[in-house]
Amino acid sequence: MARKPKIYGGSTKGDGSKKKRRVSGKDNLGKLMRAHRDLEDLLYGYSSRADFVYDDMDFSIEEFSDMTGADLEELLEDIDEIVRKR
């Protein structure tokens, strides 16, 4: 009969306090914009051209950061705040 491993200081079950998944740089901006309408205003602030931000964008957050010159970490934090509000 196999022995059960000793557990020191708690149980093997999770406590349910996991954070929601953070938005990654690989996520598609078009999908995020369709799901979170507040994101459009944020992206307009990062982009100097108004025609650059639209619902059918087909590029990632990293690509948007490269095109606009925005700081990727700051952009990810701002997008993550909006996504978590929902």
Short mmCIF file of C-alpha atoms in Angstrom, two decimals:
data_model
loop_
_atom_site.label_atom_id
_atom_site.label_comp_id
_atom_site.label_asym_id
_atom_site.label_seq_id
_atom_site.Cartn_x
_atom_site.Cartn_y
_atom_site.Cartn_z
CA MET A 1 0.00 0.00 0.00
CA ALA A 2 1.40 3.38 -1.02
CA ARG A 3 2.04 5.92 1.66
CA LYS A 4 0.44 9.32 1.45
CA PRO A 5 2.88 12.21 1.38
CA LYS A 6 3.15 14.26 4.54
CA ILE A 7 1.71 17.72 4.22
CA TYR A 8 3.25 20.35 6.40
CA GLY A 9 1.29 23.47 7.24
CA GLY A 10 -1.88 23.10 5.22
CA SER A 11 -3.86 21.14 2.72
CA THR A 12 -3.17 20.23 -0.88
CA LYS A 13 -6.29 22.01 -2.07
CA GLY A 14 -6.08 25.55 -3.37
CA ASP A 15 -7.47 28.35 -1.29
CA GLY A 16 -9.36 29.93 -4.18
CA SER A 17 -7.54 33.23 -3.92
CA LYS A 18 -5.95 33.03 -7.35
CA LYS A 19 -5.72 36.26 -9.25
CA LYS A 20 -7.43 36.49 -12.57
CA ARG A 21 -5.23 35.81 -15.54
CA ARG A 22 -3.24 38.85 -16.47
CA VAL A 23 -3.52 40.16 -19.99
CA SER A 24 -0.46 39.13 -22.00
CA GLY A 25 1.32 40.94 -24.79
CA LYS A 26 0.23 38.25 -27.24
CA ASP A 27 -3.51 38.94 -26.80
CA ASN A 28 -5.38 40.32 -29.81
CA LEU A 29 -6.39 43.96 -29.33
CA GLY A 30 -9.42 43.71 -31.63
CA LYS A 31 -10.96 40.94 -29.51
CA LEU A 32 -10.25 42.82 -26.31
CA MET A 33 -11.79 46.02 -27.69
CA ARG A 34 -14.98 44.22 -28.70
CA ALA A 35 -15.27 42.69 -25.24
CA HIS A 36 -14.34 45.86 -23.30
CA ARG A 37 -15.62 49.12 -24.80
CA ASP A 38 -13.69 51.27 -22.29
CA LEU A 39 -10.47 50.03 -23.85
CA GLU A 40 -11.03 52.16 -26.95
CA ASP A 41 -10.60 55.42 -25.00
CA LEU A 42 -7.40 54.14 -23.43
CA LEU A 43 -5.89 53.17 -26.77
CA TYR A 44 -6.76 56.55 -28.31
CA GLY A 45 -4.61 58.10 -25.58
CA TYR A 46 -1.64 55.97 -26.59
CA SER A 47 -2.06 56.54 -30.33
CA SER A 48 -1.41 59.90 -31.96
CA ARG A 49 -3.58 59.05 -34.98
CA ALA A 50 -7.33 58.66 -34.53
CA ASP A 51 -7.71 56.25 -37.47
CA PHE A 52 -5.17 53.88 -35.93
CA VAL A 53 -7.60 52.49 -33.31
CA TYR A 54 -10.60 50.54 -34.60
CA ASP A 55 -12.61 47.44 -33.69
CA ASP A 56 -11.21 45.18 -36.39
CA MET A 57 -7.58 45.56 -35.39
CA ASP A 58 -5.76 42.32 -35.99
CA PHE A 59 -2.55 42.70 -34.05
CA SER A 60 -1.30 41.97 -30.57
CA ILE A 61 -0.67 44.32 -27.67
CA GLU A 62 3.08 43.97 -28.28
CA GLU A 63 2.69 45.01 -31.91
CA PHE A 64 0.55 48.01 -30.89
CA SER A 65 3.23 49.02 -28.39
CA ASP A 66 5.93 48.80 -31.07
CA MET A 67 3.88 50.83 -33.57
CA THR A 68 2.96 53.60 -31.14
CA GLY A 69 6.15 53.65 -29.09
CA ALA A 70 4.18 53.10 -25.87
CA ASP A 71 5.80 51.38 -22.89
CA LEU A 72 4.62 47.75 -23.02
CA GLU A 73 4.49 47.16 -19.25
CA GLU A 74 2.51 50.35 -18.62
CA LEU A 75 0.13 49.49 -21.45
CA LEU A 76 -0.39 45.95 -20.11
CA GLU A 77 -1.14 47.30 -16.62
CA ASP A 78 -3.68 49.81 -17.96
CA ILE A 79 -5.40 47.20 -20.12
CA ASP A 80 -5.42 44.71 -17.24
CA GLU A 81 -7.18 47.25 -14.99
CA ILE A 82 -9.93 47.75 -17.58
CA VAL A 83 -10.33 44.01 -18.18
CA ARG A 84 -10.61 43.31 -14.43
CA LYS A 85 -13.35 45.94 -13.95
CA ARG A 86 -15.81 43.79 -15.85
#
